[in-house]
PDB file of C-alpha atoms in Angstrom:
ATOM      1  CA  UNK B   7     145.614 123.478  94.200  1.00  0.00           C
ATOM      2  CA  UNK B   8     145.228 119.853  93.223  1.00  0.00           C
ATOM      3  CA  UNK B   9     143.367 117.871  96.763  1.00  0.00           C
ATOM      4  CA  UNK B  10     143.828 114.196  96.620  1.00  0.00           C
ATOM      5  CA  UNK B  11     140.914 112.569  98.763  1.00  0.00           C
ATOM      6  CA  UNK B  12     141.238 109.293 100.659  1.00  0.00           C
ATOM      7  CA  UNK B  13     138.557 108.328 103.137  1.00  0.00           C
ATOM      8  CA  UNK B  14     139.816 109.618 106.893  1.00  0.00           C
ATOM      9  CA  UNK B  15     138.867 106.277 108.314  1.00  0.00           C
ATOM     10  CA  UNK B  16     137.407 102.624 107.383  1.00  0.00           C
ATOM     11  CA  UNK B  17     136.595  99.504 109.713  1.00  0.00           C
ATOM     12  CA  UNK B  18     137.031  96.328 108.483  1.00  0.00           C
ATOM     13  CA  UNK B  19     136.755  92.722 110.447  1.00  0.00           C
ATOM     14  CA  UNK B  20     138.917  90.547 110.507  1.00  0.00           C
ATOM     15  CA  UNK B  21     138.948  88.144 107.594  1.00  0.00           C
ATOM     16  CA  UNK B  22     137.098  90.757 105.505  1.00  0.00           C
ATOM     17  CA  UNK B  23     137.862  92.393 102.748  1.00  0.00           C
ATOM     18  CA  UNK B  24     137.983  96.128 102.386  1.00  0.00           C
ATOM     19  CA  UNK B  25     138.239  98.942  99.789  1.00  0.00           C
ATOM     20  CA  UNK B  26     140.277 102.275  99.969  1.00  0.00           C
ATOM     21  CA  UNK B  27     140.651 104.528  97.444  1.00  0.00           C
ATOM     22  CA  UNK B  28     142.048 107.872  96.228  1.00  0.00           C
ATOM     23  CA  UNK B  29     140.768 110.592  94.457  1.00  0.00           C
ATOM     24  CA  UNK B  30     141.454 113.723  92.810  1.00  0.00           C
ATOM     25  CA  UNK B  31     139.199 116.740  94.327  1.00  0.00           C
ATOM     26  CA  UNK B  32     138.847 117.948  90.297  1.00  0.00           C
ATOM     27  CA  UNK B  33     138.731 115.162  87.748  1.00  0.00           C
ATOM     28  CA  UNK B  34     139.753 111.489  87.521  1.00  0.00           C
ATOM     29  CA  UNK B  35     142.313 109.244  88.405  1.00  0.00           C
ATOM     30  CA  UNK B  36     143.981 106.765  85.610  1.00  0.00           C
ATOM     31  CA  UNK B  37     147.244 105.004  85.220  1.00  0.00           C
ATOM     32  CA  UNK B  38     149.197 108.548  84.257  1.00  0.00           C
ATOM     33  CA  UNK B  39     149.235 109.519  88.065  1.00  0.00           C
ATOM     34  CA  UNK B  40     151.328 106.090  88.344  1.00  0.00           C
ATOM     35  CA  UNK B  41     149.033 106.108  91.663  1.00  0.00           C
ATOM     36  CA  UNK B  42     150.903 104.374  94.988  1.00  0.00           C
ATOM     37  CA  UNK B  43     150.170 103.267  98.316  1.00  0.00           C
ATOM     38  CA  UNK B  44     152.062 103.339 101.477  1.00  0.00           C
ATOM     39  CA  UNK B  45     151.072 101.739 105.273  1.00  0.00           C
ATOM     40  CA  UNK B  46     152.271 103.566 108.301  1.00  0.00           C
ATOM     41  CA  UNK B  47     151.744 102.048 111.676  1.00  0.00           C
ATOM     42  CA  UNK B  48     152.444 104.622 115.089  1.00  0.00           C
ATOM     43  CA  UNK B  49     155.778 105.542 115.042  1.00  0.00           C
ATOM     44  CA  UNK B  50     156.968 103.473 112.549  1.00  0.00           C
ATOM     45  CA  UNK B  51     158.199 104.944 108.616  1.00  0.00           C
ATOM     46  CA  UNK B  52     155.845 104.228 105.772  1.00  0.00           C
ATOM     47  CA  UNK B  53     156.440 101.120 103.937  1.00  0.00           C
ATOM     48  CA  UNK B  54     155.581 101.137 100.253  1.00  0.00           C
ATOM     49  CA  UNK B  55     152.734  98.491  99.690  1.00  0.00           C
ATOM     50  CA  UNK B  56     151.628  98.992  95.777  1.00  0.00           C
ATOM     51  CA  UNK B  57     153.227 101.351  93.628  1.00  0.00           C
ATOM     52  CA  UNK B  58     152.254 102.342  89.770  1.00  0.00           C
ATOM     53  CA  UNK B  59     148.676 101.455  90.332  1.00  0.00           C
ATOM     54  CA  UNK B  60     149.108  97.515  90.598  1.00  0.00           C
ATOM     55  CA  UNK B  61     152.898  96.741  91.372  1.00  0.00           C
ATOM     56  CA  UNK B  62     153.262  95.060  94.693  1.00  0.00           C
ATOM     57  CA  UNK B  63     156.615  96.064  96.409  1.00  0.00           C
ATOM     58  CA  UNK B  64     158.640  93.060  97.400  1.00  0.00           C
ATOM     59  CA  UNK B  65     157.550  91.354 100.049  1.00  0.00           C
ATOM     60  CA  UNK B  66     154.307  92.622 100.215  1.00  0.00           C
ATOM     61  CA  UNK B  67     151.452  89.465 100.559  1.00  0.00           C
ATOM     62  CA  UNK B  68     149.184  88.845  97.582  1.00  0.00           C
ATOM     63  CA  UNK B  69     146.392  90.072  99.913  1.00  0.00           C
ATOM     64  CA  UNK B  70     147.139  93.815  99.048  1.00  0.00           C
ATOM     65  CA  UNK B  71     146.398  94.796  95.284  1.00  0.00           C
ATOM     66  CA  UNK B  72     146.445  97.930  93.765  1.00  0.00           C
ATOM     67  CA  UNK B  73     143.731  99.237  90.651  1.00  0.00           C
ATOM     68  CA  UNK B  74     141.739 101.750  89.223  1.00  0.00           C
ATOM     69  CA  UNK B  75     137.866 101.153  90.103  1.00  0.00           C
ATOM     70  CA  UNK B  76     135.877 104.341  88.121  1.00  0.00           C
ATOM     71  CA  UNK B  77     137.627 107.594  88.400  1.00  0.00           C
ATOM     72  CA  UNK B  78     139.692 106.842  91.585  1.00  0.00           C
ATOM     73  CA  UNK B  79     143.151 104.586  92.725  1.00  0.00           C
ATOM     74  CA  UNK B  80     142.189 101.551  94.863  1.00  0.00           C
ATOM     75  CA  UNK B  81     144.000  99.095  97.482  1.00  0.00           C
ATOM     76  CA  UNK B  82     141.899  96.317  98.318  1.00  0.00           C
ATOM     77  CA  UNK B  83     142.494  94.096 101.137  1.00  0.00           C
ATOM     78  CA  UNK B  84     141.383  90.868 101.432  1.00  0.00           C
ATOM     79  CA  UNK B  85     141.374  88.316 104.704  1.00  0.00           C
ATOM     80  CA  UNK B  86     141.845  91.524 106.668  1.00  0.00           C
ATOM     81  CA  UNK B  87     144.660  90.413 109.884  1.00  0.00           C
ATOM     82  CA  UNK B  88     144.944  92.060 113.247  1.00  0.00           C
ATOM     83  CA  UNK B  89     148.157  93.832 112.333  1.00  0.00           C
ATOM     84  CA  UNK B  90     146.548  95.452 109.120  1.00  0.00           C
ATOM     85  CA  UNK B  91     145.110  97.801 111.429  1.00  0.00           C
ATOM     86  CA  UNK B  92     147.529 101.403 110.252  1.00  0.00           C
ATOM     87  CA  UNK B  93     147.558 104.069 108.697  1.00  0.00           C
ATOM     88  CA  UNK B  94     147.178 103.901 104.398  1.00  0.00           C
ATOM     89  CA  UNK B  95     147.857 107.031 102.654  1.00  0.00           C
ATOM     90  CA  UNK B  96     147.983 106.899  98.649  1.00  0.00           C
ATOM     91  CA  UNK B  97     150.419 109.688  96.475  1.00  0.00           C
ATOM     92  CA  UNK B  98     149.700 110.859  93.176  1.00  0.00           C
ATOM     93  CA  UNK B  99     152.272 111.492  90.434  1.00  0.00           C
ATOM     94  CA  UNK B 100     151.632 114.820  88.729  1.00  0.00           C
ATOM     95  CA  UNK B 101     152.553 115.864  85.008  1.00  0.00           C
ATOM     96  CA  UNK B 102     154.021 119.183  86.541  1.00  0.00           C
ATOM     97  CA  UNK B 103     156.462 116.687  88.663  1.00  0.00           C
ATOM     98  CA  UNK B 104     155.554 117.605  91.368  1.00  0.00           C
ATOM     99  CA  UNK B 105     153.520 114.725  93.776  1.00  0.00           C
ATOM    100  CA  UNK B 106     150.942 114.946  95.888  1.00  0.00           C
ATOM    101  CA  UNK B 107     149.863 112.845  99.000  1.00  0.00           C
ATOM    102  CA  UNK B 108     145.907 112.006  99.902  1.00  0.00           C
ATOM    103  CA  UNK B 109     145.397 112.751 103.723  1.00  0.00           C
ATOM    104  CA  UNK B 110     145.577 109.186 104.486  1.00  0.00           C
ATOM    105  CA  UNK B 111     142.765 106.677 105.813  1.00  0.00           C
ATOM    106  CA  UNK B 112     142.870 104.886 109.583  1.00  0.00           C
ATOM    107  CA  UNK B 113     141.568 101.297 108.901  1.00  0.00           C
ATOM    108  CA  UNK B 114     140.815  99.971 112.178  1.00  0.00           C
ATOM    109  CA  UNK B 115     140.264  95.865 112.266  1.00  0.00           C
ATOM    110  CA  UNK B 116     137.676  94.529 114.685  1.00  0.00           C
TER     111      UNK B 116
ATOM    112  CA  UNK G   2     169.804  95.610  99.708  1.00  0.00           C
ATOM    113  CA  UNK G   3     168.798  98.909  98.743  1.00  0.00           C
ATOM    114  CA  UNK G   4     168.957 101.457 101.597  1.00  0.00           C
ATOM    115  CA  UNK G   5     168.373 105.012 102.596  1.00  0.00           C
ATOM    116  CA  UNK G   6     170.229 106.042 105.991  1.00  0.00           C
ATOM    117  CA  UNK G   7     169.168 109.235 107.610  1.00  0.00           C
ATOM    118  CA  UNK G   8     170.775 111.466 109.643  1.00  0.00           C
ATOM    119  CA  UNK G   9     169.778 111.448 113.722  1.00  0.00           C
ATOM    120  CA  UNK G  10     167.851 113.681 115.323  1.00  0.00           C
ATOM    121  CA  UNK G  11     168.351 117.168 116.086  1.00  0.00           C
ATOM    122  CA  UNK G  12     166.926 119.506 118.540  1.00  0.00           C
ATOM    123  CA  UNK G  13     167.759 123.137 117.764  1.00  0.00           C
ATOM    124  CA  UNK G  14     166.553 126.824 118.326  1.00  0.00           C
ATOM    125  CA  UNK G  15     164.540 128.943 115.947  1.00  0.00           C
ATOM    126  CA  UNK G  16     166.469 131.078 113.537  1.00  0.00           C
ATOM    127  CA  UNK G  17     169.244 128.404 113.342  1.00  0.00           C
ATOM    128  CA  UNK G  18     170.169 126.982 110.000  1.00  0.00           C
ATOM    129  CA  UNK G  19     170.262 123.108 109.735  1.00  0.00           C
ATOM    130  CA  UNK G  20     170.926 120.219 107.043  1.00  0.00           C
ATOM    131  CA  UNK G  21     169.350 116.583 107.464  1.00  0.00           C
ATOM    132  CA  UNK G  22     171.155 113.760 105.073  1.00  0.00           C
ATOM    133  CA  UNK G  23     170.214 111.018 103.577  1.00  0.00           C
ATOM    134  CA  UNK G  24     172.651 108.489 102.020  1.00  0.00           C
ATOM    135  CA  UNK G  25     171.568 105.681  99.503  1.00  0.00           C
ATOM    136  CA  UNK G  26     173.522 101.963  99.090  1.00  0.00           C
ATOM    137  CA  UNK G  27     172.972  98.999  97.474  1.00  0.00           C
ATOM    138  CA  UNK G  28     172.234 101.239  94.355  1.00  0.00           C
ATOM    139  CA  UNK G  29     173.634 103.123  91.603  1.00  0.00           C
ATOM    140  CA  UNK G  30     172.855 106.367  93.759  1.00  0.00           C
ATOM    141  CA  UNK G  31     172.428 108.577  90.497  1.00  0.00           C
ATOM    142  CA  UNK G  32     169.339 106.205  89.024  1.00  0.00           C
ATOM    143  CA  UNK G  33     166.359 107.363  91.669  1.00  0.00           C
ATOM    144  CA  UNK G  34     164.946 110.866  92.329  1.00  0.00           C
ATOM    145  CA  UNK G  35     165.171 111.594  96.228  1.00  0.00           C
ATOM    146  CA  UNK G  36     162.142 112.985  97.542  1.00  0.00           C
ATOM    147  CA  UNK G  37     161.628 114.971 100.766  1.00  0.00           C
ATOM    148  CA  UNK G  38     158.248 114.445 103.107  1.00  0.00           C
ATOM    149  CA  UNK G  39     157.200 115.894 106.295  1.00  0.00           C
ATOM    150  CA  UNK G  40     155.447 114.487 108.669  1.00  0.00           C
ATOM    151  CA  UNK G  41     154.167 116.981 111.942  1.00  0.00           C
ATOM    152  CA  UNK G  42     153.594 115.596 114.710  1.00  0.00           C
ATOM    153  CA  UNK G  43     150.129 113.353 114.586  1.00  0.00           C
ATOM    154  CA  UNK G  44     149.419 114.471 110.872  1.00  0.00           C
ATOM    155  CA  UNK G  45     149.460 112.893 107.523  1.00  0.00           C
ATOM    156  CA  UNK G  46     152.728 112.570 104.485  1.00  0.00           C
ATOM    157  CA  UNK G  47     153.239 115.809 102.838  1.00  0.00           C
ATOM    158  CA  UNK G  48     155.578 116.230  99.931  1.00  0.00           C
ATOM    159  CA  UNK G  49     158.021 118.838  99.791  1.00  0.00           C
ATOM    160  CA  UNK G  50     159.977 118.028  96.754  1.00  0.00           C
ATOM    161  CA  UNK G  51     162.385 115.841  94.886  1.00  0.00           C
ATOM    162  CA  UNK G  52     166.113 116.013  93.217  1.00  0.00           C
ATOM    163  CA  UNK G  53     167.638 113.976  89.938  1.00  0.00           C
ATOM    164  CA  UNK G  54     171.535 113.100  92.249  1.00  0.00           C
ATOM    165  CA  UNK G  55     172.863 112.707  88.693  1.00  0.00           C
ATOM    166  CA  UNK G  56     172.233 116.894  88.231  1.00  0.00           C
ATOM    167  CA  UNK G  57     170.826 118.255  91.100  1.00  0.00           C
ATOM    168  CA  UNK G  58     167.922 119.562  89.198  1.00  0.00           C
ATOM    169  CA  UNK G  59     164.832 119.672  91.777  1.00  0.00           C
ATOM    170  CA  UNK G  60     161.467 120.032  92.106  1.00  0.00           C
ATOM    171  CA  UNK G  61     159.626 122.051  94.799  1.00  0.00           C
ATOM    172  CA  UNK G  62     155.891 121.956  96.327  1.00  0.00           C
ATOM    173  CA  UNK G  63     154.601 125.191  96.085  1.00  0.00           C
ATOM    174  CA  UNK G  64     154.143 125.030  99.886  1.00  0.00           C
ATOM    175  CA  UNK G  65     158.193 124.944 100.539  1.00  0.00           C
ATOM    176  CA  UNK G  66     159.533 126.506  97.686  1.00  0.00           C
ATOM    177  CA  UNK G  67     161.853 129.267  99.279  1.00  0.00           C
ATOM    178  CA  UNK G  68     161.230 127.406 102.512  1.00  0.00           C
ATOM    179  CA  UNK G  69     163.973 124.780 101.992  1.00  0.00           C
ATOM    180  CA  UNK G  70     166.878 123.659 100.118  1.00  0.00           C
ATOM    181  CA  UNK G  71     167.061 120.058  98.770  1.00  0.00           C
ATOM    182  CA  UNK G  72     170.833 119.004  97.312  1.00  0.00           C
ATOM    183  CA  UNK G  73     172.725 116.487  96.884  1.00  0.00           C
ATOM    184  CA  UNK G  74     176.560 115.102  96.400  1.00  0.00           C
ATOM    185  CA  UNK G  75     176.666 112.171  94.224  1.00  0.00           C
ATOM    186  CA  UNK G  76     180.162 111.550  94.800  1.00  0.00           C
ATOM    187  CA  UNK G  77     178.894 110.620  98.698  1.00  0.00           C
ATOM    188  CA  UNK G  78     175.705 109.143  97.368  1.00  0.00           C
ATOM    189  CA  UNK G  79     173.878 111.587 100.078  1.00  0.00           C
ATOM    190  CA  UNK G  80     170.790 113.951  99.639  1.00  0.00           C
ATOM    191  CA  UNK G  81     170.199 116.917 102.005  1.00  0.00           C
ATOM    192  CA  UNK G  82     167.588 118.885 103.459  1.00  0.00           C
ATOM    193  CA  UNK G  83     168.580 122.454 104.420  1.00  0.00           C
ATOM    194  CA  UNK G  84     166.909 125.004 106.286  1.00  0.00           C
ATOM    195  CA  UNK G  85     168.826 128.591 106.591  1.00  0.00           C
ATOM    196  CA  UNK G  86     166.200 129.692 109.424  1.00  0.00           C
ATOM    197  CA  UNK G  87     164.158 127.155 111.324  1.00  0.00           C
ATOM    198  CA  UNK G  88     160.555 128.275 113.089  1.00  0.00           C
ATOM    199  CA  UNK G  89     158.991 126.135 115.940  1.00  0.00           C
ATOM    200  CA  UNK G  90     156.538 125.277 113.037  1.00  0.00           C
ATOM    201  CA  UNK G  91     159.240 123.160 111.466  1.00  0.00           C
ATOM    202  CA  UNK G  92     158.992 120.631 114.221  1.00  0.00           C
ATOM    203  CA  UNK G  93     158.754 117.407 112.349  1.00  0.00           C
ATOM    204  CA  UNK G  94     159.613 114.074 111.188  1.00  0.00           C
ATOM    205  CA  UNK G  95     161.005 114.196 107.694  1.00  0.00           C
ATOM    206  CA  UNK G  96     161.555 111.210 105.355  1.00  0.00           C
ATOM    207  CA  UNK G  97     163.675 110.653 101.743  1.00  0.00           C
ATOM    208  CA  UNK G  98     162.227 108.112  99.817  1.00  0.00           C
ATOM    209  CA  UNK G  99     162.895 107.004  96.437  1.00  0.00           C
ATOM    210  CA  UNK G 100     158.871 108.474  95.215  1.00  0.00           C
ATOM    211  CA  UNK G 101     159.120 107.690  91.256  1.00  0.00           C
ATOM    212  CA  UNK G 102     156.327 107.920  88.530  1.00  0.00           C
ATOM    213  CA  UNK G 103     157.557 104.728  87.130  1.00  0.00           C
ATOM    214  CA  UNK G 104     156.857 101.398  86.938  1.00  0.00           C
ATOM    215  CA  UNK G 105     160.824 100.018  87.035  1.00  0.00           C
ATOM    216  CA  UNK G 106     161.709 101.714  90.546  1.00  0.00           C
ATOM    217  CA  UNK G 107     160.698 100.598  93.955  1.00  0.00           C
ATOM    218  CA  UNK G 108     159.761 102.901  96.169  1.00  0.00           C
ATOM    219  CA  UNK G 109     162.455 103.018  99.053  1.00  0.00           C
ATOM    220  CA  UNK G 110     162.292 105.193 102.483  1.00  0.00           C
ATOM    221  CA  UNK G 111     164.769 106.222 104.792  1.00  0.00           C
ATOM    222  CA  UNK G 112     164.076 106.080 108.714  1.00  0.00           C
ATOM    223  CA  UNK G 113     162.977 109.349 109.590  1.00  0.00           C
ATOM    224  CA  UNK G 114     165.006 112.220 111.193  1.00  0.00           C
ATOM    225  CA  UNK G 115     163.144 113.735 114.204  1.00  0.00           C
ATOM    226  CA  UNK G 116     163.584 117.652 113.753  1.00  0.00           C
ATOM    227  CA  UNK G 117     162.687 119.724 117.077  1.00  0.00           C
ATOM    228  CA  UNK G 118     162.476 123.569 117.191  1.00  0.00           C
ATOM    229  CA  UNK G 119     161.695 124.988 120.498  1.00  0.00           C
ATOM    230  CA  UNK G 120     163.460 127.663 122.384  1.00  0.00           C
TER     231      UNK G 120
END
């Protein structure tokens, strides 16, 4: 079964910028998985940052981009804020159609 | 405005049957696959699977295939979750969202619908 990776947690201060990305736990990540990314903060729904690698959802600020970097989805942050600090889980686009979610990073901000 | 309105919570017993809704606006209802996720309570998204409103085909995770029913009734612009026999294992919130492997649609998300199963 197809395991999409995402690192369980990141720190990042505030101002910085950070990296997370998503992997596949058996071969490479390109464009094809139309690879998306979603923030979740405590009981909150998830709100769609970035979705077919590099499209920013509307509204989203500039400071969130979406790419490939090697064989693995990224969603770089830059001038990390206090309120960045949620969960960021990434989905994968299958050619079976089915889709599969990563297991999600905490970024804490301090 | 595109939206996706859920259905509220519901608290039931296990071995009863149950169907969640969601209802799209501000959209040509038949244009987006609906997809299903679960999340349990303090874990991550997982997805269950996705319908085409304009004919109910559907898509299933291997891990609720035969577990769940997804439908839907364009003529209400509503998708729907069914369960014929809920366990306490089912305790969950569950989200439709408008997941697409496309660059031209947005990825919308209903609410959330709070599903309990205790006895």
């Amino acid at each position: 079964q197809t395991v999409v990776t995402q690192e369980p947690s990141f720190s990042v201060s505030p101002g910085g910028t950070v990296t997370l990305t998503c992997g596949l736990s058996s071969g490479s990540v390109s464009t094809s998985y139309f690879p998306s990314w979603y923030q979740q903060t405590p009981g909150q729904a998830p709100r769609t940052l970035i979705y077919s690698t590099n499209t920013r959802s509307s509204g989203v600020p500039d400071r969130f981009s979406g790419s490939i970097l090697g064989n693995k989805a990224a969603l770089t942050i830059t001038g990390a804020q206090a309120d960045d600090e949620s969960d960021y889980y990434c989905v994968l686009f299958m050619g079976s159609g089915t889709v599969v979610f990563g297991g999600g990073t905490k970024l804490t901000v301090l | 405005e595109v939206q996706l309105v859920q259905s509220g919570a519901e608290v039931k017993k296990p071995g009863e049957s149950l169907r969640i809704s969601c209802k799209g606006s501000g959209y040509i209802f038949t244009s987006y696959w609906i997809n299903w996720v679960r999340q349990m309570p303090g874990k991550g998204l997982e997805w269950m699977g996705k319908i085409d409103p304009s004919d109910s085909y559907t898509d299933y995770s291997p891990s609720f295939q035969g577990h769940v029913t997804i439908s839907a009734d364009k003529s209400v612009s509503t998708a729907y979750l069914q369960w014929s026999s809920l366990k306490a294992s089912d305790t969950a919130i569950y989200y439709c969202a408008t997941l697409s492997a496309t660059v031209t649609v947005p990825h919308y998300w209903g609410q959330g619908t709070l599903v309990t199963v205790s006895s």
